[in-house]
Amino acid sequence: MLALATDCASGLSAQEKIARFKQLDSEAETAMQQHRASEAVRLYEDAVCLVPNSARGYYGLGVAQAAAGDFLKARESLRTADRLQPATGMPLVMQVRVNFSLGDMDTLKDNLREAAARFPHDADLHTTLARFLAEQNLFVLALAEALRADQGSDDWNSKVQLAILENTVGAHEDAIQNALAIEQNHQLPEQARGAAAGIAGLSYESLHKPDQAVHYLNEAIQLDPAQDNSYLALADLFEQQQKYPDAVNVLKQARAHVPDSNAVLLALGADLVRAEQYKEGLEALRELLQKAPDTPEAYIAIADAARRTGDAAQEVGALRELERRKPDYPMIHVLLARAMLNQQPPEYQRILDELSIAAKKDPNDSDVYFLQGKVYVALGRYDQALPALQHSIELRPTEPSPYYQLARVYQKLGKAELAKEQFERVKFLESANAK
Amino acid sequence: MTRRELLWLTGSGLVGGSALKASEPRNLSYPLRMIEGTVTAPNLLFIRDHFNEPDVSVGTWKLRIEGRVDRRYEFGFADLAEMPSKKVEAVLECAGNAANGSAVSNGVWEGVPMSSLLEAARPAPDAAYVLLEGADSGRLLQDGPPLPYSQLVPLDKCRDTSSLVAFKYNDLTLPKSNGFPARALFQGLYGMNSVKWLRRIVVLRAGDQGTVFDRSGMNRLYNRVTRQSGADRITRVSSVQVKSAIAWPTDGLKLPAGHYEIWGFAWSGGGAIRQLSISVDGGKQWNSGKLTSPANPYGWVRWSYEWNAKPGDYALMSRAKDATGSEQPLTRDPARKDGYELNWCMPIHCSVR
């Protein structure tokens, strides 16, 4: 290193070296801002060659190397920066990021332990680490860092973050305790108290305490009415309890306060349908589809409303549009076939075509063969109905419906004994509660 | 003796079936047929509490290591989570799990090897046992004081690199009912040793363990009682016995004639499962089942058997054999007077029409 430093700095005075270093540093920063990481690496390499004891230079080099995807070199540079300036935690934070990119969890944990040992009271550093780790879904390590941050600070942001992580990992009582400490502190901004009340509500919900959950989610809404998550969480809670009119009321409030939220509009439309307010529900869902036409749940909810109101054509239309936009939507062809069977008169050949596609996509779906069997029965093609229904039974022998259809086929074919046997199986299965 | 003590001592309180059951302290298990693949989902882990679930805060939880060591120390959850950790697959079975019972779970546990925690404490040369203490406590003996749940494990077993202070199950934090924030985890031992809500590890020298354990009353649980020559021989239950269970069909099920897959799980604390046999006629004839997942030494293996079920009444039995040659007994040893190690081949009855 020294030899290199001598080479690249030959002929320059100390002042000139510093001036050149500053220039290279500035150019490298510009290159980084313009996403020219490789060029920044080269500039920083020149800079640390000039001033080999510069922590700033090695830190910049490490960041640039990481941005250029050379994580092994980045780690070495950042280690050097850390060694040169051990009083700051940024090289350690950056090493955590680099080690995550390398998938080196053991070394990442080494970094975290070192950060804990060297900066036990640096709440900002541990909060930064907690945020990064949470973003990477490393929730346990994020919780560890949030706990460390909480020890070093009375900052409500740290406590909210801690409560969120505690709720995420299932430490619901801890989440409630920390969240309520914030929610009950009237000195804090209402936004913070609202977020805390929301966390408490979610934790109570996880603890199967719906009354408290409703209380705190309502509190969250009152404290921060512009946050759609609280309305959605409360509506979801009501949905689970099948209190659809209550869910609708909450979501209507949400519409008034957060009019641009597509998530609210979808939930409102679906809950209006569930609450049998079909006209309003369809209006909400159509409004959503105008804004966000690729929302599969909206088409499913429209199809649901149409089925409930006996409008098979609309049901098929909604599902057909979903199929056009999302051809791989799960079971779309079975859903379509089922809806088409309700149309008058049913177009049996088109239904069979739909089921043929469904069978190719999932040859083990017993519903496909059951529906095929039903269609063949309706068409009087009993010789084709038989193998379809038998195959459905092979795939799901404990489901009574195909046996019933099979019995009808045998009846039509004049095979009374076989029909009786199948009817007995239907009775047997229904009495056995077999699963 | 209280009813609860009696239940513990006989183990009959642990004999579960497939039905969902809950009590205080909680004794809960789920039908094995609910398990997809080979890993028990966290919400399906069986729960066997000795005392009421304790209130443990992740923010204040500490694990203390003390006793016959040079260096006593304690640490919190953040320290534990950031220590070098290891993942192991392990079956956890309640020692009193019924034949064909569901008080058994299998998954991947992650934690800090107990060996590294003990090495940092530097056990004394005469150290021989480790007392593991949980945060749950209660009165085990009617006239005794309330004491924390604890178990004794030989130091050598704790030094095994697969023995963990576990804080994750299937990559998630432990469910609260299963020991959050941290519990002991021993591959190959019955579940009672894998102490939940672990808060203290006490290293003991040989000879001291009896006093400590007797005082808590824990010495009266988990004993194998065998009647021999008119006298009871009492030994400690520890290693998981070779066993299998039929997950589907369930007992009493009625089925239409057809082709079915009988399936279940098999496991052993002695070694990987090597063979699984199935009988549909109550043990008169046996056929080979297929092991459908990798057979790991301390995890369970999923097995299946293609059954062409014709009308009739059936008694289905499964029988596992492990790598050491140990095989499930066909019947319960009549000399056994306790309610543990119930690994005999109990039939599942079902009728086909």
CSV table of C-alpha atoms in Angstrom, one decimal, chain A residues 109 112-113 140-141 143-145 147-148 166 169 171 173-174 397-398 403 425 428-429 431-432 434-435, chain B residues 56-59 77-79 81-85 167-168 173 176 180 248 253-257 260 353:
chain,number,residue,atom,x,y,z
A,109,LYS,CA,-24.1,-11.2,12.8
A,112,LEU,CA,-24.1,-6.6,14.6
A,113,ARG,CA,-22.4,-7.8,17.7
A,140,VAL,CA,-35.7,-11.3,14.4
A,141,LEU,CA,-32.4,-9.5,13.8
A,143,LEU,CA,-36.1,-6.8,16.5
A,144,ALA,CA,-32.7,-7.3,18.2
A,145,GLU,CA,-31.5,-4.0,16.8
A,147,LEU,CA,-34.4,-3.5,21.3
A,148,ARG,CA,-30.9,-2.1,21.3
A,166,GLU,CA,-42.7,-7.1,18.2
A,169,VAL,CA,-42.6,-11.6,15.2
A,171,ALA,CA,-44.5,-10.8,20.7
A,173,GLU,CA,-48.0,-8.5,24.6
A,174,ASP,CA,-44.8,-6.6,24.3
A,397,PRO,CA,-63.3,-40.4,-3.4
A,398,THR,CA,-64.8,-38.8,-0.3
A,403,TYR,CA,-71.5,-40.4,-6.7
A,425,ARG,CA,-72.6,-44.3,-1.0
A,428,PHE,CA,-73.0,-43.4,3.6
A,429,LEU,CA,-70.6,-40.5,2.9
A,431,SER,CA,-73.6,-39.8,7.4
A,432,ALA,CA,-69.9,-40.5,7.8
A,434,ALA,CA,-65.7,-38.4,5.8
A,435,LYS,CA,-62.9,-36.1,5.0
B,56,VAL,CA,-42.3,-13.2,29.3
B,57,SER,CA,-41.3,-9.9,27.8
B,58,VAL,CA,-38.9,-10.1,24.9
B,59,GLY,CA,-37.5,-6.7,26.1
B,77,PHE,CA,-32.8,-11.6,23.4
B,78,ALA,CA,-30.9,-9.2,21.2
B,79,ASP,CA,-27.6,-10.9,22.2
B,81,ALA,CA,-30.4,-13.4,18.2
B,82,GLU,CA,-27.1,-12.0,17.0
B,83,MET,CA,-24.9,-14.9,18.2
B,84,PRO,CA,-23.8,-17.5,15.6
B,85,SER,CA,-26.7,-19.9,15.2
B,167,PHE,CA,-35.3,-19.0,19.2
B,168,LYS,CA,-36.7,-19.8,15.8
B,173,THR,CA,-39.8,-16.7,16.1
B,176,LYS,CA,-45.5,-18.0,22.5
B,180,PHE,CA,-41.0,-17.7,23.0
B,248,TRP,CA,-55.0,-40.8,7.4
B,253,LEU,CA,-63.7,-43.3,9.3
B,254,LYS,CA,-66.2,-44.7,6.8
B,255,LEU,CA,-65.1,-44.8,3.2
B,256,PRO,CA,-66.6,-45.8,-0.1
B,257,ALA,CA,-64.7,-48.6,-1.9
B,260,TYR,CA,-56.7,-44.7,-1.2
B,353,ARG,CA,-68.7,-49.9,1.8
